[in-house]
Tab-separated table of C-alpha atoms and ligand atoms in Angstrom:
chain	number	residue	atom	x	y	z
A	1	UNK	CA	-8.319	-9.269	12.974
A	2	UNK	CA	-4.550	-9.656	13.471
A	3	UNK	CA	-3.073	-12.083	15.943
A	4	UNK	CA	-0.186	-10.622	17.913
A	5	UNK	CA	2.658	-12.672	19.075
A	6	UNK	CA	5.371	-11.267	21.287
A	7	UNK	CA	8.824	-12.603	21.985
A	8	UNK	CA	11.384	-11.780	24.730
A	9	UNK	CA	14.723	-13.231	23.706
A	10	UNK	CA	18.224	-12.711	22.675
A	11	UNK	CA	19.617	-11.725	19.128
A	12	UNK	CA	21.896	-14.346	17.621
A	13	UNK	CA	23.865	-12.586	14.989
A	14	UNK	CA	24.030	-15.358	12.339
A	15	UNK	CA	20.185	-15.549	12.468
A	16	UNK	CA	19.822	-19.168	13.066
A	17	UNK	CA	18.546	-19.005	16.576
A	18	UNK	CA	17.189	-16.438	18.996
A	19	UNK	CA	14.741	-13.534	18.132
A	20	UNK	CA	15.538	-13.740	14.332
A	21	UNK	CA	14.266	-17.310	14.433
A	22	UNK	CA	11.230	-16.427	16.496
A	23	UNK	CA	10.253	-13.618	14.301
A	24	UNK	CA	10.480	-15.559	11.000
A	25	UNK	CA	8.391	-18.366	12.651
A	26	UNK	CA	5.802	-15.783	13.835
A	27	UNK	CA	5.655	-14.399	10.229
A	28	UNK	CA	5.444	-17.805	8.610
A	29	UNK	CA	2.465	-18.805	10.784
A	30	UNK	CA	0.477	-15.713	9.920
A	31	UNK	CA	0.906	-13.621	13.144
A	32	UNK	CA	2.221	-10.144	13.674
A	33	UNK	CA	5.487	-10.493	15.697
A	34	UNK	CA	7.038	-8.064	17.966
A	35	UNK	CA	9.973	-8.478	20.249
A	36	UNK	CA	12.009	-7.368	23.111
A	37	UNK	CA	15.770	-7.905	22.885
A	38	UNK	CA	17.525	-9.164	26.020
A	39	UNK	CA	21.043	-9.774	24.865
A	40	UNK	CA	23.365	-9.933	21.856
A	41	UNK	CA	25.030	-13.173	20.936
A	42	UNK	CA	27.975	-12.926	18.262
A	43	UNK	CA	29.681	-16.224	17.550
A	44	UNK	CA	33.393	-15.936	17.153
A	45	UNK	CA	34.429	-17.573	13.860
A	46	UNK	CA	38.092	-17.179	14.860
A	47	UNK	CA	37.648	-19.088	18.034
A	48	UNK	CA	35.579	-22.232	17.393
A	49	UNK	CA	32.373	-20.108	17.094
A	50	UNK	CA	32.327	-19.585	20.737
A	51	UNK	CA	29.441	-17.344	21.986
A	52	UNK	CA	30.441	-13.722	22.694
A	53	UNK	CA	27.622	-12.393	25.034
A	54	UNK	CA	26.517	-8.973	25.562
A	55	UNK	CA	23.553	-8.287	27.931
A	56	UNK	CA	21.290	-5.359	27.132
A	57	UNK	CA	21.078	-3.025	30.394
A	58	UNK	CA	18.112	-3.997	32.525
A	59	UNK	CA	16.688	-0.421	32.241
A	60	UNK	CA	16.666	-0.727	28.432
A	61	UNK	CA	14.924	-4.074	28.566
A	62	UNK	CA	12.200	-2.604	30.719
A	63	UNK	CA	11.874	0.379	28.243
A	64	UNK	CA	11.375	-2.166	25.384
A	65	UNK	CA	8.725	-4.070	27.441
A	66	UNK	CA	7.007	-0.824	28.391
A	67	UNK	CA	6.781	0.276	24.793
A	68	UNK	CA	5.419	-3.101	23.488
A	69	UNK	CA	2.882	-3.616	26.216
A	70	UNK	CA	1.684	0.100	25.952
A	71	UNK	CA	1.257	-0.055	22.168
A	72	UNK	CA	-0.733	-3.343	22.142
A	73	UNK	CA	-2.927	-5.645	24.293
A	74	UNK	CA	-0.531	-8.611	24.362
A	75	UNK	CA	-1.755	-11.785	25.903
A	76	UNK	CA	0.679	-14.419	24.606
A	77	UNK	CA	4.414	-14.170	24.944
A	78	UNK	CA	7.351	-16.500	24.300
A	79	UNK	CA	10.564	-16.158	26.662
A	80	UNK	CA	13.876	-17.229	25.185
A	81	UNK	CA	17.371	-16.513	26.259
A	82	UNK	CA	17.640	-14.142	29.092
A	83	UNK	CA	21.265	-14.519	30.077
A	84	UNK	CA	21.846	-12.699	33.516
A	85	UNK	CA	20.247	-12.565	36.829
A	86	UNK	CA	19.553	-8.826	36.540
A	87	UNK	CA	17.759	-9.451	33.173
A	88	UNK	CA	15.681	-12.188	34.720
A	89	UNK	CA	14.672	-9.811	37.625
A	90	UNK	CA	13.439	-7.244	35.086
A	91	UNK	CA	11.630	-9.745	32.980
A	92	UNK	CA	9.765	-11.486	35.912
A	93	UNK	CA	8.798	-8.051	37.233
A	94	UNK	CA	7.636	-6.903	33.748
A	95	UNK	CA	5.661	-10.207	33.230
A	96	UNK	CA	3.931	-9.676	36.630
A	97	UNK	CA	2.554	-6.378	35.638
A	98	UNK	CA	-0.317	-7.724	33.406
A	99	UNK	CA	-2.295	-11.076	32.949
A	100	UNK	CA	-1.108	-13.340	30.151
A	101	UNK	CA	-3.213	-16.050	28.656
A	102	UNK	CA	0.064	-17.840	27.927
A	103	UNK	CA	3.735	-17.464	28.795
A	104	UNK	CA	5.613	-19.933	26.802
A	105	UNK	CA	9.225	-20.498	28.287
A	106	UNK	CA	12.046	-21.994	26.332
A	107	UNK	CA	14.435	-22.435	29.336
A	108	UNK	CA	17.633	-21.567	27.571
A	109	UNK	CA	20.155	-22.553	30.280
A	110	UNK	CA	23.620	-22.327	29.056
A	111	UNK	CA	25.398	-20.478	26.438
A	112	UNK	CA	28.887	-21.640	25.260
A	113	UNK	CA	31.409	-19.040	26.299
A	114	UNK	CA	29.519	-17.773	29.526
A	115	UNK	CA	31.444	-18.154	32.745
A	116	UNK	CA	30.034	-21.288	34.554
A	117	UNK	CA	29.599	-19.701	38.014
A	118	UNK	CA	27.562	-16.800	36.414
A	119	UNK	CA	25.612	-19.479	34.247
A	120	UNK	CA	24.624	-21.262	37.610
A	121	UNK	CA	23.340	-18.157	39.025
A	122	UNK	CA	21.252	-17.508	35.983
A	123	UNK	CA	19.972	-20.962	35.883
A	124	UNK	CA	18.822	-20.678	39.514
A	125	UNK	CA	17.216	-17.389	38.941
A	126	UNK	CA	15.407	-18.654	35.947
A	127	UNK	CA	14.084	-21.598	37.914
A	128	UNK	CA	12.921	-19.436	40.885
A	129	UNK	CA	11.630	-16.491	39.124
A	130	UNK	CA	10.489	-17.302	35.627
A	131	UNK	CA	9.567	-21.057	35.434
A	132	UNK	CA	6.673	-20.405	37.948
A	133	UNK	CA	5.270	-17.623	35.820
A	134	UNK	CA	5.153	-19.743	32.700
A	135	UNK	CA	2.173	-21.696	31.448
A	136	UNK	CA	4.028	-23.785	28.989
A	137	UNK	CA	7.767	-24.670	29.223
A	138	UNK	CA	9.742	-26.526	26.602
A	139	UNK	CA	12.982	-27.865	27.918
A	140	UNK	CA	15.408	-29.830	25.726
A	141	UNK	CA	16.945	-32.974	27.119
A	142	UNK	CA	19.715	-31.120	28.809
A	143	UNK	CA	17.375	-28.633	30.382
A	144	UNK	CA	14.882	-31.368	31.415
A	145	UNK	CA	17.938	-33.041	33.417
A	146	UNK	CA	18.866	-29.643	34.930
A	147	UNK	CA	15.379	-28.578	35.898
A	148	UNK	CA	13.958	-32.094	37.012
A	149	UNK	CA	17.068	-32.892	38.962
A	150	UNK	CA	16.803	-36.497	37.432
A	151	UNK	CA	19.921	-38.396	37.040
A	152	UNK	CA	19.302	-40.404	34.054
A	153	UNK	CA	16.886	-39.954	31.258
A	154	UNK	CA	17.073	-42.526	28.537
A	155	UNK	CA	13.487	-43.591	28.048
A	156	UNK	CA	10.244	-42.133	27.225
A	157	UNK	CA	8.922	-43.113	30.721
A	158	UNK	CA	11.987	-41.233	32.484
A	159	UNK	CA	11.266	-38.241	30.115
A	160	UNK	CA	7.577	-38.379	31.368
A	161	UNK	CA	8.499	-38.517	34.961
A	162	UNK	CA	11.021	-35.705	34.564
A	163	UNK	CA	8.394	-33.374	32.798
A	164	UNK	CA	6.077	-34.099	35.809
A	165	UNK	CA	8.708	-32.942	38.262
A	166	UNK	CA	9.239	-29.701	36.080
A	167	UNK	CA	5.384	-29.238	36.268
A	168	UNK	CA	5.689	-29.129	40.005
A	169	UNK	CA	7.598	-25.970	39.593
A	170	UNK	CA	4.465	-24.337	38.394
A	171	UNK	CA	3.815	-24.598	34.696
A	172	UNK	CA	0.604	-26.284	33.791
A	173	UNK	CA	2.093	-27.730	30.630
A	174	UNK	CA	5.589	-29.049	30.043
A	175	UNK	CA	6.891	-30.114	26.581
A	176	UNK	CA	10.087	-32.203	27.428
A	177	UNK	CA	11.931	-32.673	24.063
A	178	UNK	CA	14.057	-35.848	23.621
A	179	UNK	CA	15.505	-34.495	20.323
A	180	UNK	CA	18.466	-36.393	18.732
A	181	UNK	CA	19.959	-37.183	22.219
A	182	UNK	CA	17.197	-39.498	23.569
A	183	UNK	CA	18.155	-43.036	22.387
A	184	UNK	CA	16.011	-44.505	19.627
A	185	UNK	CA	14.886	-43.842	16.051
A	186	UNK	CA	12.212	-41.185	16.814
A	187	UNK	CA	12.377	-37.607	17.924
A	188	UNK	CA	10.185	-37.953	20.927
A	189	UNK	CA	8.441	-34.984	22.749
A	190	UNK	CA	6.370	-35.637	25.908
A	191	UNK	CA	3.574	-33.357	26.493
A	192	UNK	CA	2.183	-33.243	29.965
A	193	UNK	CA	-0.730	-30.977	30.332
A	194	UNK	CA	-2.273	-31.187	33.875
A	195	UNK	CA	-2.750	-34.985	34.424
A	196	UNK	CA	-2.710	-35.718	30.732
A	197	UNK	CA	0.228	-37.144	28.922
A	198	UNK	CA	0.607	-37.163	25.145
A	199	UNK	CA	3.814	-38.822	23.499
A	200	UNK	CA	4.578	-37.198	20.138
A	201	UNK	CA	7.029	-38.928	17.717
A	202	UNK	CA	8.467	-38.262	14.354
A	203	UNK	CA	11.444	-40.138	12.878
A	204	UNK	CA	14.656	-38.323	13.621
A	205	UNK	CA	16.040	-36.227	10.742
A	206	UNK	CA	19.675	-37.268	10.775
A	207	UNK	CA	21.608	-37.579	14.120
A	208	UNK	CA	23.004	-34.095	14.235
A	209	UNK	CA	21.513	-31.155	16.306
A	210	UNK	CA	20.136	-28.386	14.083
A	211	UNK	CA	20.462	-24.886	15.353
A	212	UNK	CA	17.290	-23.000	15.982
A	213	UNK	CA	15.096	-25.965	16.518
A	214	UNK	CA	14.330	-25.224	20.039
A	215	UNK	CA	13.520	-21.628	19.571
A	216	UNK	CA	11.391	-22.356	16.437
A	217	UNK	CA	9.487	-25.046	18.311
A	218	UNK	CA	8.564	-22.686	21.163
A	219	UNK	CA	7.943	-19.726	18.801
A	220	UNK	CA	5.518	-21.847	16.741
A	221	UNK	CA	3.636	-22.894	19.920
A	222	UNK	CA	3.301	-19.282	20.784
A	223	UNK	CA	2.034	-18.318	17.355
A	224	UNK	CA	-0.491	-21.064	17.249
A	225	UNK	CA	-1.652	-20.110	20.869
A	226	UNK	CA	-1.823	-16.520	19.654
A	227	UNK	CA	-4.141	-17.599	16.827
A	228	UNK	CA	-6.371	-19.276	19.528
A	229	UNK	CA	-5.428	-23.052	19.180
A	230	UNK	CA	-5.534	-25.100	22.271
A	231	UNK	CA	-2.458	-26.509	23.682
A	232	UNK	CA	-2.125	-29.878	22.046
A	233	UNK	CA	-3.131	-28.586	18.676
A	234	UNK	CA	-0.478	-25.866	19.070
A	235	UNK	CA	2.269	-28.375	20.045
A	236	UNK	CA	1.330	-30.856	17.249
A	237	UNK	CA	1.316	-28.097	14.719
A	238	UNK	CA	4.619	-26.630	16.116
A	239	UNK	CA	6.480	-30.070	15.859
A	240	UNK	CA	5.404	-30.568	12.414
A	241	UNK	CA	6.589	-26.956	11.591
A	242	UNK	CA	9.942	-27.514	13.072
A	243	UNK	CA	10.339	-30.992	11.475
A	244	UNK	CA	9.672	-29.401	7.972
A	245	UNK	CA	12.220	-26.601	8.727
A	246	UNK	CA	14.871	-29.141	9.986
A	247	UNK	CA	14.319	-31.094	6.723
A	248	UNK	CA	14.761	-28.016	4.773
A	249	UNK	CA	17.666	-26.717	6.862
A	250	UNK	CA	20.522	-24.587	5.517
A	251	UNK	CA	24.063	-24.306	6.136
A	252	UNK	CA	26.572	-21.584	5.799
A	253	UNK	CA	30.186	-21.518	6.909
A	254	UNK	CA	29.302	-22.095	10.578
A	255	UNK	CA	29.926	-25.792	11.587
A	256	UNK	CA	26.193	-26.502	12.212
A	257	UNK	CA	23.236	-26.257	9.995
A	258	UNK	CA	20.025	-24.193	10.952
A	259	UNK	CA	16.475	-24.578	10.742
A	260	UNK	CA	14.716	-22.854	7.824
A	261	UNK	CA	11.340	-21.761	8.821
A	262	UNK	CA	8.551	-22.474	6.272
A	263	UNK	CA	10.902	-24.566	4.105
B	1	LIG	O1	19.383	-21.830	20.670
B	1	LIG	C1	19.536	-21.304	21.921
B	1	LIG	C2	19.824	-19.922	21.735
B	1	LIG	C3	18.752	-19.002	22.132
B	1	LIG	N1	18.973	-17.671	22.042
B	1	LIG	C4	20.042	-17.209	21.666
B	1	LIG	C5	21.247	-17.916	21.185
B	1	LIG	C6	20.980	-19.307	21.292
B	1	LIG	C7	22.117	-20.249	20.962
B	1	LIG	O2	23.039	-19.812	20.339
B	1	LIG	O3	22.346	-17.426	20.998
B	1	LIG	C8	20.208	-15.587	21.480
């Protein structure tokens, strides 16, 4: 039997993040991956690698979801970058058409180069329409601040409190990621599942962000859930997978390194 893992996310043209990273993760973890593309991001090497952003028309997104869900019985989906309120509308509507065992949401909030006013509308639409449909949400520190409304998050206790506040928006499980930005020597993730809190720690690998880490973590959780793991085992396996990929990271001519899945 093959385990199907479905992703709805943007394309990032250098392949470090977005649906390319998701599908590599699905493949490495032994699932059959398929995806719906929400937007195309092409970094601009002539302008500080800013993000050039092109949304896929809402009706074309709907057609992709229609094709994927008609071809297979899908029960686990990862949601990555959506990008516009119109995209969020069509994704939320598509998700509501069938039951899901798990909706894993990586709540990608801003994209360098998007107009700030438009980004705020998108953030609000994501919080109101997609966060409540998620069973698992994986915010990084910035997204945890934004979604929880907490002013300061510098300790594991504050990260836990923030995760609880995000849980109140609907998802049963929140994986709040401290990453390189939470003070301390460890990369700390707080997993809140219902009333249970588990703190996951691994020593930080350097102090620089590595592109694709957030996408890879959420995709790896999705793949593990697709294979039948419970949430805690899925998150633990995903953290080990992303840590190995960060240790084995690769660099090109862009000013950031990227996760190498399966390194
Ligand atoms: O890492 C966040 C992210 C997700 N999805 C797409 C992206 C990025 C960041 O560049 O381009 C498509």
